[in-house]
mmCIF file of C-alpha atoms in Angstrom:
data_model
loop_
_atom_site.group_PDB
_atom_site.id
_atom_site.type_symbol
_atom_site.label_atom_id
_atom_site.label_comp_id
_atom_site.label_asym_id
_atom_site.label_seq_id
_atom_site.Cartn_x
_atom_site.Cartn_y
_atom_site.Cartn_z
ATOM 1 C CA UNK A 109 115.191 111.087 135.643
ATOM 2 C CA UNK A 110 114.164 114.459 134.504
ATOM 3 C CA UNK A 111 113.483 114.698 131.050
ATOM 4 C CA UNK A 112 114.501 118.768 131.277
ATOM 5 C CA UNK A 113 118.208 117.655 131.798
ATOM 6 C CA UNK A 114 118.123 115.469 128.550
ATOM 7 C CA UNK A 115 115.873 118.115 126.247
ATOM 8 C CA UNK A 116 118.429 120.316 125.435
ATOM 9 C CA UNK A 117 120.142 116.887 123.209
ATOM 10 C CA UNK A 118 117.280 117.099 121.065
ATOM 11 C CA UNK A 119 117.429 121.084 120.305
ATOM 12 C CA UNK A 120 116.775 122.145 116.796
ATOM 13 C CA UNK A 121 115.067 119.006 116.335
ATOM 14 C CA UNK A 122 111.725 119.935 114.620
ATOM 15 C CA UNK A 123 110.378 116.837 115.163
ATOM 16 C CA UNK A 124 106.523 116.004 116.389
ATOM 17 C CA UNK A 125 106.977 112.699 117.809
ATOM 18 C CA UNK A 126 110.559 114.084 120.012
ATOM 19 C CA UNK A 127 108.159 117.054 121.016
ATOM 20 C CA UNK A 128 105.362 114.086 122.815
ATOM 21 C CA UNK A 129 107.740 112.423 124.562
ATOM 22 C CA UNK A 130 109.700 115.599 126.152
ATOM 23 C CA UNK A 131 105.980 116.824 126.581
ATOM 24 C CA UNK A 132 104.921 113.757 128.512
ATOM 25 C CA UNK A 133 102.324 112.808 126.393
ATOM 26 C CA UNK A 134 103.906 110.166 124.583
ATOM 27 C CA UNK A 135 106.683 107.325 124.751
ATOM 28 C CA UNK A 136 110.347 107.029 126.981
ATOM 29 C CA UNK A 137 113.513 108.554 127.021
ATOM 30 C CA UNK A 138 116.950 106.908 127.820
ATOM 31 C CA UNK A 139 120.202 108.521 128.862
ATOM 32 C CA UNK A 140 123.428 107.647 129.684
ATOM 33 C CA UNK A 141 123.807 109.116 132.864
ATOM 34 C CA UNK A 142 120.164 110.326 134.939
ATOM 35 C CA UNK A 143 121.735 113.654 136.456
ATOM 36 C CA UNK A 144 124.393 114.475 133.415
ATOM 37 C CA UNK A 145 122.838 112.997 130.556
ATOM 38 C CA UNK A 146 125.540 113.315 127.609
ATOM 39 C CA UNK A 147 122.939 110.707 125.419
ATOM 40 C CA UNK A 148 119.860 109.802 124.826
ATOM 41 C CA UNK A 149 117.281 108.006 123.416
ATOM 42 C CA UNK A 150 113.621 109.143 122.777
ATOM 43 C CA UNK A 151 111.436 105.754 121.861
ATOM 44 C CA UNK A 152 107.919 106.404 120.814
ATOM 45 C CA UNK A 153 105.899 103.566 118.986
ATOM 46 C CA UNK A 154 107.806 102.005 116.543
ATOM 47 C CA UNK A 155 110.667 104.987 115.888
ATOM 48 C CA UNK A 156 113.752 105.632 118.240
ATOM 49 C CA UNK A 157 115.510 109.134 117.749
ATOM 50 C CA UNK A 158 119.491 109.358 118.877
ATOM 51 C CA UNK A 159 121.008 112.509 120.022
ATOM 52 C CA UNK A 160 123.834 113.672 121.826
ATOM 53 C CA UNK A 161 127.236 111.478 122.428
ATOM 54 C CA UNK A 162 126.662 108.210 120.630
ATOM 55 C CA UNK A 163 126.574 105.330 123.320
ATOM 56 C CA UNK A 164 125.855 101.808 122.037
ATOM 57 C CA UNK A 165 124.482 101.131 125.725
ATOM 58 C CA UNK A 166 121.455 103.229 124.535
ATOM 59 C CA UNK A 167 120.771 100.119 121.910
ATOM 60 C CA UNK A 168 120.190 97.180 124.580
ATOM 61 C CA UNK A 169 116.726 98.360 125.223
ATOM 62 C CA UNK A 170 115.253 98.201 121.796
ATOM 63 C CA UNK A 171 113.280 94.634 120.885
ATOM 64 C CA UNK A 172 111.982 94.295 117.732
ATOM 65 C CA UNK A 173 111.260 96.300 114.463
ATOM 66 C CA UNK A 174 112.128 99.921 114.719
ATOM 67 C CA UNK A 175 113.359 102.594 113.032
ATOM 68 C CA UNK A 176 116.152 104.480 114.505
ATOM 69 C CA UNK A 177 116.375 107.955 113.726
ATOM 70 C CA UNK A 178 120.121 109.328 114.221
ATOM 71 C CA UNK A 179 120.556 113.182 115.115
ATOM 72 C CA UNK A 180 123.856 113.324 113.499
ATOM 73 C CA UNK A 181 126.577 111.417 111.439
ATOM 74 C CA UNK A 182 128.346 110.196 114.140
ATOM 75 C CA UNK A 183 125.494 108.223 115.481
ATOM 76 C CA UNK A 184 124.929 107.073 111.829
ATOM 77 C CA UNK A 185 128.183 105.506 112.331
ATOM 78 C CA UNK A 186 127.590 104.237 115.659
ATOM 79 C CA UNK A 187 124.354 102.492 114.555
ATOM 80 C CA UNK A 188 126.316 100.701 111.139
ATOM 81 C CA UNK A 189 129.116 99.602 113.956
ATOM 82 C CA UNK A 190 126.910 97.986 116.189
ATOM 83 C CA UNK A 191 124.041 96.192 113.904
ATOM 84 C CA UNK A 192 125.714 96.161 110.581
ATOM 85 C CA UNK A 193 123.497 94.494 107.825
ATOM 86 C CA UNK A 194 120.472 94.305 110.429
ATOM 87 C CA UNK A 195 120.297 98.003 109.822
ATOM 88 C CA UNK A 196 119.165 99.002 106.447
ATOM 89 C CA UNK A 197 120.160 102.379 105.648
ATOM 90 C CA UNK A 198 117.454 104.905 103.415
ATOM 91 C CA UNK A 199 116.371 108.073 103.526
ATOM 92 C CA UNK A 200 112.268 109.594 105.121
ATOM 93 C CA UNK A 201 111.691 113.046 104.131
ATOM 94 C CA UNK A 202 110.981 116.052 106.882
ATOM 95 C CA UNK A 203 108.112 117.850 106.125
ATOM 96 C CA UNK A 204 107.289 121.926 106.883
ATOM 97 C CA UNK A 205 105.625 123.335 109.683
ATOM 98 C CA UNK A 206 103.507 125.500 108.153
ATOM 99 C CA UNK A 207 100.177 126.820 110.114
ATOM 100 C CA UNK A 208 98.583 128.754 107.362
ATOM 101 C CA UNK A 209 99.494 126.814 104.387
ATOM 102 C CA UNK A 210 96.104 124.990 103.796
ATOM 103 C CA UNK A 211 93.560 125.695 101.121
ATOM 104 C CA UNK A 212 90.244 124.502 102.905
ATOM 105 C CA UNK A 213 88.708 125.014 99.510
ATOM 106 C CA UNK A 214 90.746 122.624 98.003
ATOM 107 C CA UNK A 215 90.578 120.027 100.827
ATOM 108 C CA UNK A 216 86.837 120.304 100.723
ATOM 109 C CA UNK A 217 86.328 119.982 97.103
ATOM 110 C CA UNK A 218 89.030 116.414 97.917
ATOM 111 C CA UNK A 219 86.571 114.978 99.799
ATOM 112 C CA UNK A 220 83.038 115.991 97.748
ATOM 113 C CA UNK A 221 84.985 114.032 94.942
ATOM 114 C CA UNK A 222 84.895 110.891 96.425
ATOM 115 C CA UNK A 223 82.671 107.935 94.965
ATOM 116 C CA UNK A 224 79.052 107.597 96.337
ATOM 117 C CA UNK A 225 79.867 103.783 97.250
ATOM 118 C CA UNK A 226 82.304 104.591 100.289
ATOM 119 C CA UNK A 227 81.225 106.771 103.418
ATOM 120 C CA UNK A 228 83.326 109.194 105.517
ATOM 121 C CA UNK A 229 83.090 108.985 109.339
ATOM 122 C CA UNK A 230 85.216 110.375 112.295
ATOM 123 C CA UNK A 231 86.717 107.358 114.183
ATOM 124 C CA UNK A 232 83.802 105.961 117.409
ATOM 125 C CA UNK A 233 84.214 102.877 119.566
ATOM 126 C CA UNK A 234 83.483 100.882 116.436
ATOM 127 C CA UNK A 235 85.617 102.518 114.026
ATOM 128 C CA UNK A 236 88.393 101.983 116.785
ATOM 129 C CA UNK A 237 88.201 98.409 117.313
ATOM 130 C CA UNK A 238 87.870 97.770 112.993
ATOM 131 C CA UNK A 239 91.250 99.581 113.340
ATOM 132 C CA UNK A 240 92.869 97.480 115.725
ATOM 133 C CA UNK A 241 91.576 94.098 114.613
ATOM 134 C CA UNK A 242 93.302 94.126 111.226
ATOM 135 C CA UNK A 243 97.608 94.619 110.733
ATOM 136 C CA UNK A 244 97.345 97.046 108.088
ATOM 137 C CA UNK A 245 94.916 99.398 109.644
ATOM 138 C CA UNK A 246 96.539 98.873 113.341
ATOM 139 C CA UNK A 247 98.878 101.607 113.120
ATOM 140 C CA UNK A 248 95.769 104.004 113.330
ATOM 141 C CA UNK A 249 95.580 103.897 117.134
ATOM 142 C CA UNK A 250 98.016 101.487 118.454
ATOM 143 C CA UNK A 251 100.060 104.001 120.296
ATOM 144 C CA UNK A 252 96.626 104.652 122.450
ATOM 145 C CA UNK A 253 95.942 102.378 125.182
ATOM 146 C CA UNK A 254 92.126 101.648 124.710
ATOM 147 C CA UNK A 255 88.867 103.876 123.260
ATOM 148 C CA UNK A 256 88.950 105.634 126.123
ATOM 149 C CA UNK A 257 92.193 107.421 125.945
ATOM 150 C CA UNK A 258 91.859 107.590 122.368
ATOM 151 C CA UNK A 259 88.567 109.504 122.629
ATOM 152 C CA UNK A 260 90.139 112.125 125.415
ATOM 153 C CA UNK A 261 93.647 112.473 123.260
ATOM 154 C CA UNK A 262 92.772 111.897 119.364
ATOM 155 C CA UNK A 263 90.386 112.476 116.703
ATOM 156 C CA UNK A 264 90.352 110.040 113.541
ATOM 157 C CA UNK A 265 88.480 109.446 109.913
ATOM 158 C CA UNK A 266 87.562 106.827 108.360
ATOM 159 C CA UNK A 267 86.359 105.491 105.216
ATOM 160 C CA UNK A 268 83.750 102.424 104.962
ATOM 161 C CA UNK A 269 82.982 100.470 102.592
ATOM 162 C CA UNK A 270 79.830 98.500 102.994
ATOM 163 C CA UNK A 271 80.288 99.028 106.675
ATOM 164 C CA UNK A 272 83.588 97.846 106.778
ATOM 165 C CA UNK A 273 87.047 100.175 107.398
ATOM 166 C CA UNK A 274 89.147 100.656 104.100
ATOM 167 C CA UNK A 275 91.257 103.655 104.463
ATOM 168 C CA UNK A 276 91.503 106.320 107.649
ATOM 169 C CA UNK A 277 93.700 109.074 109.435
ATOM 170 C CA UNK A 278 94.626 109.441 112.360
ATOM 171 C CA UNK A 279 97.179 110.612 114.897
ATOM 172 C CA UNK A 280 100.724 108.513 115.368
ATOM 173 C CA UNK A 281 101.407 110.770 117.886
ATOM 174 C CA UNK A 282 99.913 113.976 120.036
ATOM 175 C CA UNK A 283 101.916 116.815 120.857
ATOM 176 C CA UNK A 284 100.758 120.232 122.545
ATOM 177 C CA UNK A 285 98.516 121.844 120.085
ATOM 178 C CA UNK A 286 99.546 119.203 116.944
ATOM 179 C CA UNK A 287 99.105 115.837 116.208
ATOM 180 C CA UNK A 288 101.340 113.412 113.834
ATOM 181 C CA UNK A 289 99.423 112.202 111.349
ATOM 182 C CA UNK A 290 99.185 108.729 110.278
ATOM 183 C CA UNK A 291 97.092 107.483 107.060
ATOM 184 C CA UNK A 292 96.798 103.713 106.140
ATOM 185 C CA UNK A 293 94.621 102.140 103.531
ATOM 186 C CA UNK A 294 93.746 98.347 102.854
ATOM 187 C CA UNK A 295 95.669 96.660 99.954
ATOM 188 C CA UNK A 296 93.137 96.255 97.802
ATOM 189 C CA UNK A 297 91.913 99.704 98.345
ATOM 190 C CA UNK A 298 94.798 101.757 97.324
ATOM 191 C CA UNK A 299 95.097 103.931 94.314
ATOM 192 C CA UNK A 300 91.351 105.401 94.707
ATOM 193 C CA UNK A 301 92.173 108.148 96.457
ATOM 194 C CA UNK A 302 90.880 107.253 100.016
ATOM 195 C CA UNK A 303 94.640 108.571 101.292
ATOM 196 C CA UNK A 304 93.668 111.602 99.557
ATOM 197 C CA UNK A 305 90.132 112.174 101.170
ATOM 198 C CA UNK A 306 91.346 110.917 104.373
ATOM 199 C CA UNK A 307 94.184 113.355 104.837
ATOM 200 C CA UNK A 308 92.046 116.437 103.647
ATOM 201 C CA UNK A 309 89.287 115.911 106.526
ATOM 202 C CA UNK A 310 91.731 114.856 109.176
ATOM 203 C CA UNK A 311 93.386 118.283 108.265
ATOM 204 C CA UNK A 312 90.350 120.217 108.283
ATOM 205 C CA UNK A 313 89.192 118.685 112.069
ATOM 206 C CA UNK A 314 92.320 119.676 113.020
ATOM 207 C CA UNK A 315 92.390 123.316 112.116
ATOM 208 C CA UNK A 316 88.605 123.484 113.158
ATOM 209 C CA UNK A 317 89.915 122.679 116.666
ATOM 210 C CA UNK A 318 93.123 124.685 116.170
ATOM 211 C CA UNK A 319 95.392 121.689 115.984
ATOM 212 C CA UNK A 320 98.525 121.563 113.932
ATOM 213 C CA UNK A 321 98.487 118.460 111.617
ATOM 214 C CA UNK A 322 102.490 117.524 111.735
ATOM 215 C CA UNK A 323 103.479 115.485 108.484
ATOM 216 C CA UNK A 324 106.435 113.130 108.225
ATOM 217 C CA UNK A 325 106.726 111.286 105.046
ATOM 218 C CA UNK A 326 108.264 107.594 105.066
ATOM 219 C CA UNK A 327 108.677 107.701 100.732
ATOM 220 C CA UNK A 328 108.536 109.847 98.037
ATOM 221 C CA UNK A 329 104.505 108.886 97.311
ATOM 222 C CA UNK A 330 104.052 110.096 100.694
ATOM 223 C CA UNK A 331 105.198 113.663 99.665
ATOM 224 C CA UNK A 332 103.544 113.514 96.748
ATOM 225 C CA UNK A 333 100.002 113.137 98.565
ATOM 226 C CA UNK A 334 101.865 115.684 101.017
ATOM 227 C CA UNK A 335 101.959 118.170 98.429
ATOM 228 C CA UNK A 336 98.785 117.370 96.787
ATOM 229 C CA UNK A 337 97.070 118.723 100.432
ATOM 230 C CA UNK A 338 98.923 121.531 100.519
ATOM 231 C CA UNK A 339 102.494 120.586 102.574
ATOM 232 C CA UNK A 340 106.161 121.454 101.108
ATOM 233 C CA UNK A 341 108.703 119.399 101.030
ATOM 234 C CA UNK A 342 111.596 120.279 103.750
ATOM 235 C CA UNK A 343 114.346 118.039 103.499
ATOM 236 C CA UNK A 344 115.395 114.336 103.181
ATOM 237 C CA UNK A 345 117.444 113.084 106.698
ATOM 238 C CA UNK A 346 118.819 109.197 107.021
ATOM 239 C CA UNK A 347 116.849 106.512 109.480
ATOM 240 C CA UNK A 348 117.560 102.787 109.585
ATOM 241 C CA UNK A 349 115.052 100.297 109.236
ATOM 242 C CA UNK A 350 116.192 97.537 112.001
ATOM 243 C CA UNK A 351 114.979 93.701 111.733
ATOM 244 C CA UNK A 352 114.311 91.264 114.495
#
């Protein structure tokens, strides 16, 4: 199937994770129909975005938790129809696209804050395996097959603490020229400010290498630490949250 005949679904969509998958880098698309798609499905990690004619068909490929992303409010009703209480309904909140919005000042001055006890590194074989050994911190890199194509694709932080991985950044998703970013911390870790320090030097690598750090927030704290590194809020949209 070309993915060109099923793009045009998705236009107006400013949306980092649709962008990898029509860009090849990252996840699958379903249609309806291969040579006149009329609907589609883009499925990258753990989120599935809906555009186009709503088609329950599109549903009996997803297993599993997922978040379903509808382009519209017919699809909203399509997905209440077909899954009813299995779908809960809330709201994520769209981010801006901003290139030039970043004080590196203030990102710097983030990370000189933090305490003495925990150490700052950009993600290594090491870092990467921590990440993926542990469910909270697996998120990290799990839409990267191994080191290798991590290494070649993404670029991650961490922080340690006494050797061991406690908080880090790091890219959901790749797009051309952007990244979605991802930040996770341990349980017992949270409410230090490791999201914080995390977020400012995974935004400054980026812009060093002339990368666009895409933010998507899942909750309200997550554009409030938005905000805090410099992103505005752009507007609230509907997912569901599906159960197995």
């Amino acid at each position: 199937m070309s993915v060109e005949k099923a793009a045009t679904l998705f236009d107006g969509w400013n949306e980092a994770m649709i962008w990898s998958c029509l860009q090849g880098h990252m996840g699958n698309m379903i249609t309806d129909n291969s040579a006149k798609p009329t609907s589609a499905m883009i499925d990258v990690g753990d989120i599935c975005f809906f555009a186009g004619k709503p088609d329950s068909d599109l549903f009996q490929s997803i297993v599993g938790f997922k978040l379903l992303v509808p382009k519209d409010k017919d699809w909203e009703t399509q997905i209440e129809s077909y899954y009813g209480k299995r779908a809960r309904k809330f709201l994520r909140y769209a981010i801006k696209k901003e290139p030039n919005v970043f004080d590196r000042g203030k990102l710097i001055e983030y990370i000189k804050a933090l305490d003495h006890c925990y150490e700052v590194k950009l993600f290594n074989e090491e870092i990467f395996q921590m990440a993926r050994s542990e469910v909270w911190s697996v998120d990290l890199c799990s839409q990267f097959k191994d080191y290798t194509d991590y290494q070649k694709r993404a670029i991650g932080v961490a922080i340690l603490h006494k050797g061991k991985l406690v908080s880090g950044a790091s890219p959901y998703a790749v797009y051309n020229g952007g990244i979605e970013i991802e930040i996770d911390t341990k349980p017992e870790y949270r409410q230090k400010g490791l999201a914080t320090v995390c977020g400012a030097k995974l935004i400054l690598e980026c812009l060093e290498r002339k990368l666009y750090p895409s933010w998507d927030a899942h909750d309200m704290r997550s554009v409030s630490l938005a905000e805090k590194l410099g992103y505005h809020l752009d507007h609230s949209y509907v997912p569901y949250e599906l159960s197995d």
